[in-house]
Amino acid sequence: MTLPARLAETLRQPATLVIAVSGGVDSLCLSAVAAIARRGMDLTLCHAVSPAVPKAATTRVRAFAASRDLALKIVDAGEFADGRYRANPVNRCYFCKSNLYGMLTRLGAGSAVAAGTNLDDLGDYRPGLQAAKEHGILHPFVEARMDKADIRALARVLDLGDIADLPASPCLASRVETGLRVEPAELAMIDAVETALRASLGEITLRCRRLRTGLAIEIDQALLEQFDADRLAELTALARKASSPLGGGDLAITLRPYRRGSAFLHA
């Protein structure tokens, strides 16, 4: 198989390599390429688990590593012990990634650490990229001048199946409105609601936002407009049933079109 030359070259350079794997298409595709490019060389995948990581993502990472016989370490980055992260300021991601990358560089003991950052990520406000810079994290897709569409196309070439079409799904903490404290119980509620709705709707772009006013269920506008009143009521009931055992019984629930980053309140 012919890999993108610059990408393969970047991945072969370190003597030892750790890849931070979230469970999304970017990091899994990067891992698949690294497994080919670095055949016979040291490679370890690291997946951080915490209340902010959907259970489905961890299950996907475990299955991916097992199917390719790749070394996988499941770790706790420790961000929930960081009060700055839990306070959910506008730069919350900086504290999350600082904890993650600091732990991975210590764990790797001199290994290079790579992440699935791509060109599209550079045009957005991502304080986590500052943390990556401070810890010397490699961005092979950026080096290879690849964006999200390029990565999805490569994932199909690599025969990664459904992974190639996974909708973007940032950590669960990104669903909590800026300034609201990040609480594990509420993240569990968000995950439960999204899991219940995806069981009904499939792997679509979907967010359950925790706002000061309650819960906002966001679905791609074109799909949302296809639903009649009965279907909207059914989805609201599903969200209520999933959220109630986890503290959401009294929260207002609204359905609205998906808007990227709508829980993030800019200064």
XYZ file of C-alpha atoms in Angstrom:
267
model
C 0.000 0.000 0.000
C 1.313 3.459 -0.937
C 1.010 5.922 1.936
C 1.254 9.707 1.618
C 5.017 10.141 1.488
C 5.363 13.098 3.848
C 3.033 11.505 6.401
C 4.893 8.198 6.366
C 8.255 9.957 6.621
C 7.153 11.991 9.644
C 5.855 8.891 11.409
C 9.057 6.907 10.759
C 11.453 9.535 12.111
C 11.172 8.967 15.899
C 12.956 5.942 17.328
C 9.993 5.375 19.640
C 6.509 6.809 19.188
C 3.406 7.237 21.340
C 0.134 8.254 19.684
C -2.604 9.936 21.708
C -5.780 8.165 20.565
C -9.149 9.707 21.371
C -11.279 7.247 19.402
C -12.177 9.566 16.529
C -11.309 9.198 12.864
C -8.209 11.437 13.055
C -6.275 9.603 15.751
C -7.396 6.142 14.626
C -6.406 6.834 11.024
C -3.045 8.176 12.218
C -2.559 4.990 14.238
C -3.402 2.812 11.253
C -0.874 4.636 9.076
C 1.772 4.458 11.809
C 1.250 0.710 12.162
C 2.109 0.322 8.468
C 4.856 2.939 8.201
C 6.575 1.809 11.415
C 6.295 -1.956 10.919
C 8.986 -3.500 13.101
C 9.533 -0.222 14.977
C 8.366 0.792 18.452
C 4.756 2.087 18.558
C 2.347 2.512 21.478
C -1.193 3.847 21.434
C -2.389 5.689 24.546
C -6.050 6.341 25.271
C -7.036 8.526 28.219
C -10.225 7.620 30.050
C -12.121 10.029 32.277
C -15.719 11.131 32.845
C -15.322 13.368 29.756
C -14.622 10.458 27.389
C -17.658 8.686 25.896
C -17.709 4.970 26.681
C -18.261 4.224 22.993
C -14.931 5.895 22.158
C -13.030 3.691 24.626
C -14.741 0.573 23.286
C -13.812 1.598 19.732
C -10.145 2.180 20.637
C -9.852 -1.178 22.406
C -11.368 -3.011 19.439
C -9.149 -1.148 16.964
C -5.925 -1.954 18.838
C -6.895 -5.579 19.407
C -7.806 -6.140 15.750
C -4.348 -4.918 14.668
C -2.364 -6.370 17.576
C -1.124 -2.894 18.552
C 0.212 -2.044 22.003
C -2.390 0.010 23.879
C -2.165 1.727 27.246
C -5.336 2.992 28.925
C -4.454 5.916 31.183
C -6.019 8.591 33.363
C -4.659 12.003 32.419
C -5.781 13.458 35.754
C -7.555 16.559 34.472
C -10.410 16.113 36.970
C -7.947 16.723 39.787
C -7.179 20.119 38.237
C -9.480 22.803 39.624
C -8.715 25.089 36.685
C -10.151 22.515 34.277
C -13.185 21.785 36.468
C -14.045 25.506 36.612
C -14.629 25.376 32.828
C -13.099 28.697 31.770
C -12.889 29.775 28.154
C -9.493 28.031 27.864
C -10.560 24.804 29.598
C -9.003 22.736 26.785
C -5.571 24.132 27.606
C -5.687 22.608 31.086
C -7.080 19.322 29.767
C -4.358 18.936 27.146
C -1.641 20.133 29.510
C -2.526 17.289 31.856
C -2.792 14.772 29.005
C 0.393 15.678 27.162
C 2.362 16.090 30.372
C 1.349 12.603 31.438
C 2.098 11.083 27.998
C 5.557 12.653 27.767
C 6.383 11.347 31.240
C 4.948 7.932 30.416
C 6.852 7.773 27.141
C 10.168 8.479 28.885
C 11.764 10.148 25.889
C 9.413 8.829 23.201
C 7.975 11.249 20.677
C 4.244 11.871 21.190
C 1.939 12.464 18.217
C -1.677 13.616 17.937
C -4.252 13.586 15.137
C -4.411 17.359 14.667
C -5.126 18.324 11.048
C -5.126 21.534 9.011
C -8.795 22.254 9.728
C -8.013 22.424 13.450
C -5.592 25.305 12.929
C -8.320 27.717 11.834
C -10.324 27.440 15.059
C -9.774 28.651 18.621
C -8.099 25.625 20.189
C -6.170 26.428 23.371
C -5.156 22.766 23.504
C -2.767 23.465 20.626
C -0.780 25.785 22.904
C -0.414 22.956 25.388
C 0.719 20.688 22.533
C 3.363 23.219 21.522
C 4.646 23.510 25.081
C 5.070 19.720 25.296
C 6.597 19.261 21.832
C 3.732 17.170 20.460
C 4.040 16.079 16.813
C 1.220 16.755 14.333
C 1.943 14.437 11.379
C -1.232 15.337 9.470
C -0.298 19.018 9.649
C 3.219 18.199 8.461
C 1.654 16.323 5.540
C -0.726 19.259 4.804
C -3.813 17.074 5.295
C -7.279 18.263 6.321
C -10.311 16.327 7.586
C -11.500 15.391 4.109
C -8.041 14.025 3.276
C -8.061 11.946 6.456
C -11.485 10.471 5.747
C -10.372 9.598 2.214
C -7.223 7.944 3.564
C -9.264 6.004 6.142
C -11.318 4.558 3.285
C -8.163 3.583 1.401
C -6.955 1.874 4.573
C -10.292 0.022 4.776
C -11.152 1.353 8.230
C -14.860 0.789 7.594
C -17.294 2.853 9.652
C -14.419 4.753 11.263
C -13.971 6.748 8.044
C -17.445 8.251 8.396
C -17.552 8.837 12.139
C -19.050 12.262 12.863
C -16.805 14.611 14.816
C -17.333 14.151 18.536
C -15.211 16.239 20.902
C -14.984 15.332 24.578
C -18.145 15.460 26.666
C -16.894 18.503 28.584
C -17.253 20.516 25.362
C -21.026 20.117 25.772
C -21.026 22.079 29.046
C -21.623 25.795 28.717
C -18.568 27.888 29.537
C -18.542 28.856 33.217
C -20.645 25.916 34.407
C -18.527 23.598 36.526
C -17.558 20.325 34.817
C -19.176 17.607 36.934
C -18.713 13.864 36.271
C -22.379 13.140 36.999
C -23.538 15.634 34.393
C -21.096 14.276 31.817
C -22.517 10.796 32.460
C -25.984 12.238 31.847
C -24.873 13.843 28.576
C -23.321 10.562 27.412
C -26.480 8.635 28.339
C -28.707 11.035 26.393
C -26.510 10.950 23.287
C -26.233 7.161 23.458
C -30.013 6.782 23.701
C -30.678 9.146 20.814
C -28.022 7.562 18.591
C -29.638 4.182 19.213
C -32.738 5.675 17.587
C -31.146 7.949 14.979
C -27.857 6.217 14.078
C -24.336 7.693 13.940
C -25.335 11.252 13.124
C -24.020 14.656 14.156
C -25.619 15.048 17.576
C -24.905 17.010 20.734
C -26.546 17.159 24.132
C -25.584 20.567 25.516
C -25.744 21.316 29.251
C -26.722 24.973 29.465
C -27.770 27.193 32.331
C -31.320 26.919 30.977
C -31.336 23.108 30.822
C -30.477 20.633 28.075
C -30.343 21.481 24.371
C -30.386 18.552 21.966
C -28.733 19.610 18.713
C -29.271 17.662 15.488
C -28.207 18.467 11.933
C -30.714 21.010 10.638
C -31.603 19.136 7.434
C -32.475 16.035 9.463
C -34.277 17.965 12.173
C -36.549 19.585 9.587
C -37.722 16.136 8.476
C -39.206 15.337 11.878
C -42.894 15.932 12.558
C -44.283 16.879 15.964
C -44.741 13.245 17.021
C -41.127 12.359 16.219
C -39.848 15.435 18.051
C -41.952 14.488 21.074
C -40.580 10.934 20.897
C -36.971 12.157 20.858
C -37.641 14.538 23.739
C -39.119 11.651 25.719
C -36.061 9.498 24.993
C -33.799 12.274 26.239
C -35.920 12.693 29.363
C -35.869 8.969 30.105
C -32.081 8.802 29.699
C -31.344 11.934 31.730
C -33.767 11.462 34.640
C -31.865 8.719 36.540
C -28.738 10.888 36.349
C -30.165 14.127 37.692
C -31.851 15.579 34.622
C -35.454 14.933 35.593
C -36.282 18.585 36.223
C -34.215 20.126 33.429
C -35.896 21.792 30.476
C -35.176 19.952 27.203
C -35.221 21.655 23.817
C -34.392 20.389 20.324
C -32.626 22.735 17.940
C -30.311 22.712 14.880
C -26.695 21.720 15.465
C -24.215 24.578 15.699
C -20.561 23.792 16.296
C -19.269 24.981 19.632
C -22.572 26.520 20.735
C -21.842 25.785 24.433
C -18.595 27.727 24.174
C -19.120 31.348 25.232
C -16.450 33.647 23.829
C -15.326 36.591 25.912
